[in-house]
mmCIF file of C-alpha atoms in Angstrom:
data_model
loop_
_atom_site.group_PDB
_atom_site.id
_atom_site.type_symbol
_atom_site.label_atom_id
_atom_site.label_comp_id
_atom_site.label_asym_id
_atom_site.label_seq_id
_atom_site.Cartn_x
_atom_site.Cartn_y
_atom_site.Cartn_z
ATOM 1 C CA UNK A 1 0.000 0.000 0.000
ATOM 2 C CA UNK A 2 2.823 2.420 0.837
ATOM 3 C CA UNK A 3 4.057 2.078 -2.752
ATOM 4 C CA UNK A 4 0.945 4.070 -3.727
ATOM 5 C CA UNK A 5 2.166 6.943 -1.552
ATOM 6 C CA UNK A 6 5.452 7.627 -3.304
ATOM 7 C CA UNK A 7 6.282 10.631 -5.445
ATOM 8 C CA UNK A 8 4.018 13.655 -5.589
ATOM 9 C CA UNK A 9 0.549 13.910 -4.169
ATOM 10 C CA UNK A 10 -1.389 17.161 -4.428
ATOM 11 C CA UNK A 11 -3.863 18.492 -1.855
ATOM 12 C CA UNK A 12 -6.581 19.901 -4.077
ATOM 13 C CA UNK A 13 -8.327 23.224 -3.552
ATOM 14 C CA UNK A 14 -12.093 23.627 -3.612
ATOM 15 C CA UNK A 15 -12.875 26.132 -6.387
ATOM 16 C CA UNK A 16 -15.941 28.330 -5.910
ATOM 17 C CA UNK A 17 -18.232 30.170 -8.286
ATOM 18 C CA UNK A 18 -19.022 33.875 -7.947
ATOM 19 C CA UNK A 19 -22.147 33.032 -5.929
ATOM 20 C CA UNK A 20 -20.199 30.834 -3.491
ATOM 21 C CA UNK A 21 -21.103 27.387 -4.802
ATOM 22 C CA UNK A 22 -18.596 24.577 -5.322
ATOM 23 C CA UNK A 23 -17.369 24.932 -8.915
ATOM 24 C CA UNK A 24 -17.518 21.289 -9.969
ATOM 25 C CA UNK A 25 -16.469 22.004 -13.557
ATOM 26 C CA UNK A 26 -13.299 23.784 -12.454
ATOM 27 C CA UNK A 27 -12.576 21.049 -9.900
ATOM 28 C CA UNK A 28 -12.863 18.315 -12.535
ATOM 29 C CA UNK A 29 -10.599 20.324 -14.848
ATOM 30 C CA UNK A 30 -7.989 20.658 -12.098
ATOM 31 C CA UNK A 31 -8.091 16.892 -11.490
ATOM 32 C CA UNK A 32 -7.324 16.290 -15.157
ATOM 33 C CA UNK A 33 -4.662 19.024 -15.131
ATOM 34 C CA UNK A 34 -2.671 17.481 -12.256
ATOM 35 C CA UNK A 35 -3.022 13.964 -13.652
ATOM 36 C CA UNK A 36 -1.798 15.139 -17.053
ATOM 37 C CA UNK A 37 1.042 16.880 -15.208
ATOM 38 C CA UNK A 38 2.326 13.587 -13.851
ATOM 39 C CA UNK A 39 1.457 13.551 -10.153
ATOM 40 C CA UNK A 40 1.236 10.149 -8.490
ATOM 41 C CA UNK A 41 -1.746 10.564 -6.134
ATOM 42 C CA UNK A 42 -4.414 13.063 -5.079
ATOM 43 C CA UNK A 43 -5.514 14.249 -1.636
ATOM 44 C CA UNK A 44 -9.199 15.092 -1.288
ATOM 45 C CA UNK A 45 -10.493 17.497 1.388
ATOM 46 C CA UNK A 46 -7.147 18.261 2.962
ATOM 47 C CA UNK A 47 -6.476 21.598 4.657
ATOM 48 C CA UNK A 48 -5.989 23.309 1.289
ATOM 49 C CA UNK A 49 -9.590 22.471 0.346
ATOM 50 C CA UNK A 50 -10.959 24.877 3.002
ATOM 51 C CA UNK A 51 -12.721 21.848 4.464
ATOM 52 C CA UNK A 52 -13.639 23.593 7.748
ATOM 53 C CA UNK A 53 -15.861 25.992 5.767
ATOM 54 C CA UNK A 54 -17.590 23.281 3.711
ATOM 55 C CA UNK A 55 -20.932 21.753 4.665
ATOM 56 C CA UNK A 56 -21.406 17.984 4.786
ATOM 57 C CA UNK A 57 -23.258 18.170 1.484
ATOM 58 C CA UNK A 58 -20.490 20.213 -0.115
ATOM 59 C CA UNK A 59 -17.884 17.723 1.079
ATOM 60 C CA UNK A 60 -19.921 14.983 -0.557
ATOM 61 C CA UNK A 61 -20.012 17.005 -3.806
ATOM 62 C CA UNK A 62 -16.235 17.512 -3.692
ATOM 63 C CA UNK A 63 -15.588 13.810 -3.076
ATOM 64 C CA UNK A 64 -17.919 12.640 -5.843
ATOM 65 C CA UNK A 65 -16.619 15.212 -8.344
ATOM 66 C CA UNK A 66 -13.000 14.166 -7.819
ATOM 67 C CA UNK A 67 -13.823 10.447 -7.870
ATOM 68 C CA UNK A 68 -15.741 10.836 -11.124
ATOM 69 C CA UNK A 69 -13.048 12.981 -12.767
ATOM 70 C CA UNK A 70 -10.236 10.701 -11.617
ATOM 71 C CA UNK A 71 -11.897 7.598 -13.121
ATOM 72 C CA UNK A 72 -9.664 5.306 -11.084
ATOM 73 C CA UNK A 73 -6.463 6.635 -12.653
ATOM 74 C CA UNK A 74 -4.655 7.660 -9.462
ATOM 75 C CA UNK A 75 -4.866 6.631 -5.794
ATOM 76 C CA UNK A 76 -7.035 8.956 -3.717
ATOM 77 C CA UNK A 77 -6.354 9.942 -0.098
ATOM 78 C CA UNK A 78 -9.145 11.481 1.987
ATOM 79 C CA UNK A 79 -8.618 14.132 4.642
ATOM 80 C CA UNK A 80 -10.535 13.458 7.855
ATOM 81 C CA UNK A 81 -9.218 15.146 10.973
ATOM 82 C CA UNK A 82 -10.096 17.529 13.761
ATOM 83 C CA UNK A 83 -9.728 18.415 17.407
ATOM 84 C CA UNK A 84 -12.614 16.245 18.633
ATOM 85 C CA UNK A 85 -11.423 12.639 18.537
ATOM 86 C CA UNK A 86 -14.889 11.093 18.625
ATOM 87 C CA UNK A 87 -16.100 13.339 15.802
ATOM 88 C CA UNK A 88 -13.149 12.230 13.665
ATOM 89 C CA UNK A 89 -13.982 8.586 14.344
ATOM 90 C CA UNK A 90 -17.680 9.179 13.628
ATOM 91 C CA UNK A 91 -16.867 10.880 10.314
ATOM 92 C CA UNK A 92 -14.637 7.982 9.293
ATOM 93 C CA UNK A 93 -17.378 5.502 10.145
ATOM 94 C CA UNK A 94 -20.129 7.380 8.306
ATOM 95 C CA UNK A 95 -18.177 8.244 5.118
ATOM 96 C CA UNK A 96 -18.100 5.998 2.063
ATOM 97 C CA UNK A 97 -14.402 5.155 1.822
ATOM 98 C CA UNK A 98 -14.699 2.775 -1.116
ATOM 99 C CA UNK A 99 -12.635 4.867 -3.527
ATOM 100 C CA UNK A 100 -9.850 5.849 -1.118
ATOM 101 C CA UNK A 101 -6.578 4.136 -0.213
ATOM 102 C CA UNK A 102 -5.803 6.044 3.007
ATOM 103 C CA UNK A 103 -6.947 8.774 5.399
ATOM 104 C CA UNK A 104 -4.893 11.896 6.042
ATOM 105 C CA UNK A 105 -5.564 13.047 9.606
ATOM 106 C CA UNK A 106 -4.264 16.321 11.001
ATOM 107 C CA UNK A 107 -3.083 16.821 14.554
ATOM 108 C CA UNK A 108 -5.811 18.227 16.830
ATOM 109 C CA UNK A 109 -5.706 22.022 16.704
ATOM 110 C CA UNK A 110 -6.450 24.721 19.265
ATOM 111 C CA UNK A 111 -6.745 22.450 22.336
ATOM 112 C CA UNK A 112 -2.961 21.757 22.143
ATOM 113 C CA UNK A 113 -2.759 18.246 23.617
ATOM 114 C CA UNK A 114 0.436 16.873 25.130
ATOM 115 C CA UNK A 115 2.455 14.231 23.284
ATOM 116 C CA UNK A 116 0.611 11.560 25.277
ATOM 117 C CA UNK A 117 -2.661 13.174 24.228
ATOM 118 C CA UNK A 118 -1.595 13.210 20.570
ATOM 119 C CA UNK A 119 -0.598 9.571 20.822
ATOM 120 C CA UNK A 120 -3.936 8.664 22.423
ATOM 121 C CA UNK A 121 -5.858 10.610 19.748
ATOM 122 C CA UNK A 122 -4.194 8.861 16.829
ATOM 123 C CA UNK A 123 -4.297 5.511 18.595
ATOM 124 C CA UNK A 124 -8.073 5.850 18.933
ATOM 125 C CA UNK A 125 -8.450 6.894 15.287
ATOM 126 C CA UNK A 126 -6.205 4.086 14.018
ATOM 127 C CA UNK A 127 -8.056 1.494 16.082
ATOM 128 C CA UNK A 128 -11.388 2.469 14.516
ATOM 129 C CA UNK A 129 -10.270 3.191 10.952
ATOM 130 C CA UNK A 130 -10.779 0.604 8.185
ATOM 131 C CA UNK A 131 -8.162 2.423 6.067
ATOM 132 C CA UNK A 132 -4.477 3.152 6.671
ATOM 133 C CA UNK A 133 -3.731 6.458 8.403
ATOM 134 C CA UNK A 134 -1.301 9.174 7.329
ATOM 135 C CA UNK A 135 -0.364 11.403 10.261
ATOM 136 C CA UNK A 136 -0.409 15.089 9.341
ATOM 137 C CA UNK A 137 1.938 17.312 11.330
ATOM 138 C CA UNK A 138 1.512 20.998 10.513
ATOM 139 C CA UNK A 139 2.287 23.055 13.642
ATOM 140 C CA UNK A 140 2.074 26.362 11.775
ATOM 141 C CA UNK A 141 -1.664 25.749 11.428
ATOM 142 C CA UNK A 142 -2.506 23.720 14.518
ATOM 143 C CA UNK A 143 -0.346 25.207 17.261
ATOM 144 C CA UNK A 144 0.994 21.802 18.273
ATOM 145 C CA UNK A 145 3.684 19.534 16.838
ATOM 146 C CA UNK A 146 4.197 15.818 16.959
ATOM 147 C CA UNK A 147 7.717 14.979 18.075
ATOM 148 C CA UNK A 148 9.810 12.438 16.196
ATOM 149 C CA UNK A 149 9.479 10.144 19.210
ATOM 150 C CA UNK A 150 5.666 10.240 19.114
ATOM 151 C CA UNK A 151 5.549 9.711 15.347
ATOM 152 C CA UNK A 152 7.872 6.704 15.630
ATOM 153 C CA UNK A 153 5.946 5.326 18.609
ATOM 154 C CA UNK A 154 2.706 5.443 16.604
ATOM 155 C CA UNK A 155 4.415 3.940 13.546
ATOM 156 C CA UNK A 156 5.758 1.038 15.570
ATOM 157 C CA UNK A 157 2.596 0.425 17.599
ATOM 158 C CA UNK A 158 -0.028 0.524 14.811
ATOM 159 C CA UNK A 159 0.361 -1.352 11.524
ATOM 160 C CA UNK A 160 -2.235 0.860 9.861
ATOM 161 C CA UNK A 161 -0.390 4.106 10.673
ATOM 162 C CA UNK A 162 1.651 3.909 7.503
ATOM 163 C CA UNK A 163 2.995 7.408 6.809
ATOM 164 C CA UNK A 164 3.483 10.951 7.987
ATOM 165 C CA UNK A 165 2.918 14.193 6.110
ATOM 166 C CA UNK A 166 5.474 16.339 7.893
ATOM 167 C CA UNK A 167 4.869 20.026 7.233
ATOM 168 C CA UNK A 168 6.840 21.774 9.963
ATOM 169 C CA UNK A 169 9.707 22.721 7.645
ATOM 170 C CA UNK A 170 12.010 21.630 10.489
ATOM 171 C CA UNK A 171 14.704 19.494 8.868
ATOM 172 C CA UNK A 172 16.127 18.516 12.267
ATOM 173 C CA UNK A 173 12.763 16.969 13.161
ATOM 174 C CA UNK A 174 12.726 15.240 9.785
ATOM 175 C CA UNK A 175 16.195 13.781 10.351
ATOM 176 C CA UNK A 176 15.178 12.465 13.759
ATOM 177 C CA UNK A 177 12.301 10.636 12.058
ATOM 178 C CA UNK A 178 14.502 9.255 9.267
ATOM 179 C CA UNK A 179 17.125 8.018 11.730
ATOM 180 C CA UNK A 180 14.831 5.443 13.355
ATOM 181 C CA UNK A 181 11.952 5.144 10.878
ATOM 182 C CA UNK A 182 10.559 1.594 10.353
ATOM 183 C CA UNK A 183 11.256 0.168 6.903
ATOM 184 C CA UNK A 184 7.546 0.006 6.035
ATOM 185 C CA UNK A 185 6.790 3.601 7.099
ATOM 186 C CA UNK A 186 6.566 6.417 4.525
ATOM 187 C CA UNK A 187 7.763 9.988 4.985
ATOM 188 C CA UNK A 188 6.002 12.604 2.843
ATOM 189 C CA UNK A 189 6.960 16.249 2.996
ATOM 190 C CA UNK A 190 4.107 18.655 3.548
ATOM 191 C CA UNK A 191 6.340 21.686 3.130
ATOM 192 C CA UNK A 192 7.031 22.524 -0.499
ATOM 193 C CA UNK A 193 10.201 24.503 0.207
ATOM 194 C CA UNK A 194 11.913 21.627 2.046
ATOM 195 C CA UNK A 195 10.539 18.757 -0.031
ATOM 196 C CA UNK A 196 13.706 18.185 -2.042
ATOM 197 C CA UNK A 197 16.060 18.187 0.969
ATOM 198 C CA UNK A 198 13.742 15.719 2.708
ATOM 199 C CA UNK A 199 13.820 13.453 -0.349
ATOM 200 C CA UNK A 200 17.629 13.519 -0.283
ATOM 201 C CA UNK A 201 17.566 12.484 3.392
ATOM 202 C CA UNK A 202 15.252 9.519 2.842
ATOM 203 C CA UNK A 203 11.756 10.799 2.151
ATOM 204 C CA UNK A 204 9.434 9.207 -0.391
ATOM 205 C CA UNK A 205 7.934 12.393 -1.817
ATOM 206 C CA UNK A 206 5.400 15.026 -0.876
ATOM 207 C CA UNK A 207 1.829 16.096 -0.511
ATOM 208 C CA UNK A 208 2.173 19.448 -2.216
ATOM 209 C CA UNK A 209 0.305 22.714 -2.668
ATOM 210 C CA UNK A 210 2.478 24.304 -5.357
ATOM 211 C CA UNK A 211 2.244 21.021 -7.264
ATOM 212 C CA UNK A 212 -1.391 21.814 -8.057
ATOM 213 C CA UNK A 213 -0.310 24.741 -10.220
ATOM 214 C CA UNK A 214 2.969 23.257 -11.442
ATOM 215 C CA UNK A 215 2.406 19.493 -11.429
ATOM 216 C CA UNK A 216 4.846 18.720 -14.218
ATOM 217 C CA UNK A 217 7.758 20.634 -12.723
ATOM 218 C CA UNK A 218 7.188 19.633 -9.094
ATOM 219 C CA UNK A 219 6.559 15.939 -9.727
ATOM 220 C CA UNK A 220 9.580 15.740 -12.018
ATOM 221 C CA UNK A 221 11.700 17.431 -9.340
ATOM 222 C CA UNK A 222 10.642 14.785 -6.819
ATOM 223 C CA UNK A 223 11.255 11.920 -9.243
ATOM 224 C CA UNK A 224 14.724 13.224 -10.081
ATOM 225 C CA UNK A 225 15.459 13.627 -6.376
ATOM 226 C CA UNK A 226 14.389 10.054 -5.672
ATOM 227 C CA UNK A 227 16.674 8.912 -8.495
ATOM 228 C CA UNK A 228 19.621 10.782 -7.001
ATOM 229 C CA UNK A 229 19.862 13.150 -9.975
ATOM 230 C CA UNK A 230 20.637 16.125 -7.779
ATOM 231 C CA UNK A 231 21.816 18.618 -10.411
ATOM 232 C CA UNK A 232 18.630 18.260 -12.465
ATOM 233 C CA UNK A 233 16.395 18.185 -9.371
ATOM 234 C CA UNK A 234 18.056 21.243 -7.848
ATOM 235 C CA UNK A 235 17.529 23.204 -11.054
ATOM 236 C CA UNK A 236 13.785 22.598 -10.902
ATOM 237 C CA UNK A 237 13.690 23.348 -7.175
ATOM 238 C CA UNK A 238 15.338 26.748 -7.573
ATOM 239 C CA UNK A 239 13.106 27.609 -10.528
ATOM 240 C CA UNK A 240 10.051 26.848 -8.364
ATOM 241 C CA UNK A 241 11.234 28.795 -5.310
ATOM 242 C CA UNK A 242 9.752 32.213 -6.226
ATOM 243 C CA UNK A 243 6.473 30.504 -7.068
ATOM 244 C CA UNK A 244 6.452 28.802 -3.677
ATOM 245 C CA UNK A 245 7.045 32.153 -1.984
ATOM 246 C CA UNK A 246 4.151 33.745 -3.857
ATOM 247 C CA UNK A 247 1.832 30.831 -3.131
ATOM 248 C CA UNK A 248 2.218 31.195 0.636
ATOM 249 C CA UNK A 249 2.822 34.938 1.004
ATOM 250 C CA UNK A 250 -0.807 35.663 1.943
ATOM 251 C CA UNK A 251 -1.723 32.225 3.213
ATOM 252 C CA UNK A 252 -3.032 28.994 1.792
ATOM 253 C CA UNK A 253 -5.135 28.538 -0.329
ATOM 254 C CA UNK A 254 -5.377 32.266 -1.104
ATOM 255 C CA UNK A 255 -2.075 32.271 -2.951
ATOM 256 C CA UNK A 256 -2.443 29.027 -4.838
ATOM 257 C CA UNK A 257 -5.963 29.991 -5.947
ATOM 258 C CA UNK A 258 -4.595 33.265 -7.281
ATOM 259 C CA UNK A 259 -1.949 31.361 -9.253
ATOM 260 C CA UNK A 260 -4.518 28.889 -10.583
ATOM 261 C CA UNK A 261 -6.773 31.804 -11.537
ATOM 262 C CA UNK A 262 -3.885 33.377 -13.453
ATOM 263 C CA UNK A 263 -3.572 30.089 -15.325
ATOM 264 C CA UNK A 264 -7.306 30.105 -16.128
ATOM 265 C CA UNK A 265 -8.032 26.971 -14.097
ATOM 266 C CA UNK A 266 -10.463 28.471 -11.581
ATOM 267 C CA UNK A 267 -11.690 31.715 -10.046
ATOM 268 C CA UNK A 268 -9.700 33.095 -7.081
ATOM 269 C CA UNK A 269 -12.649 33.046 -4.658
ATOM 270 C CA UNK A 270 -12.103 31.866 -1.084
ATOM 271 C CA UNK A 271 -14.430 31.719 1.905
ATOM 272 C CA UNK A 272 -14.292 33.884 4.984
ATOM 273 C CA UNK A 273 -12.340 34.206 7.146
ATOM 274 C CA UNK A 274 -9.956 34.007 4.171
ATOM 275 C CA UNK A 275 -9.906 36.816 1.624
ATOM 276 C CA UNK A 276 -8.660 36.932 -1.947
ATOM 277 C CA UNK A 277 -5.093 37.831 -2.849
ATOM 278 C CA UNK A 278 -4.097 41.484 -2.763
ATOM 279 C CA UNK A 279 -3.428 43.509 -5.876
ATOM 280 C CA UNK A 280 0.293 43.427 -5.028
ATOM 281 C CA UNK A 281 0.364 39.648 -4.876
ATOM 282 C CA UNK A 282 -1.620 39.323 -8.099
ATOM 283 C CA UNK A 283 0.908 41.623 -9.798
ATOM 284 C CA UNK A 284 3.737 39.473 -8.454
ATOM 285 C CA UNK A 285 2.051 36.350 -9.807
ATOM 286 C CA UNK A 286 1.621 37.983 -13.214
ATOM 287 C CA UNK A 287 5.374 38.656 -13.288
ATOM 288 C CA UNK A 288 6.153 35.072 -12.278
ATOM 289 C CA UNK A 289 3.820 33.690 -14.926
ATOM 290 C CA UNK A 290 5.077 36.013 -17.695
#
């Protein structure tokens, strides 16, 4: 199963129409765009999708739109996480998981549990989940970080905790995971800027944001990195760096939606409390895309 989680995955946005509805046509087009660009798997309803602002019905629309557009071509990972452990378990149990190979589950946010609390949360989720679990560590969003010791403890204690999406950007943390990582455990970068270094240290790829807009370049960078072709991989990495900066300058998915809008793939609309990219950022994106 972990072989399906190698290379580049992309955490898709949820495009909206001018009247605030899910733009299913744009979403289907983006699915085809990233597949044509060479990514290896797709993440549905991750953080980048603005999932906290979507209704249950809208989440169902997003899932079905991506499943239909994908047509079984790539493995699909589903984001189900939160800061109420029982709610996460209930959502897993009441969601049709037929078309998904794994669940991406973020660390509980706001309530800031201890490492023992984080372990207990993921242990409870793993015990109840019929699908493999990918831990999602993103302290910049959640206010809490899994330590390497807790990640490795979960990996060793639960066969169905198969991977981590590590998005701290902390390469020391990453190295501490690599040092003692079980052979059957997969490390995926969740930080675009440090993806290539993590691949060089032993990672298997990434779940990317910038890869939505530049799937060909990003996925090729990861493949070259996995092959040890550092000169070629580095060239792509440095070419992507200003695009990564622009994508995150005013937050995610504001930036990536602005880039996708510049490419004609969707409208730049986001939902409150997010707002659309500033005029300055849009001008910067125009220069990058020129």
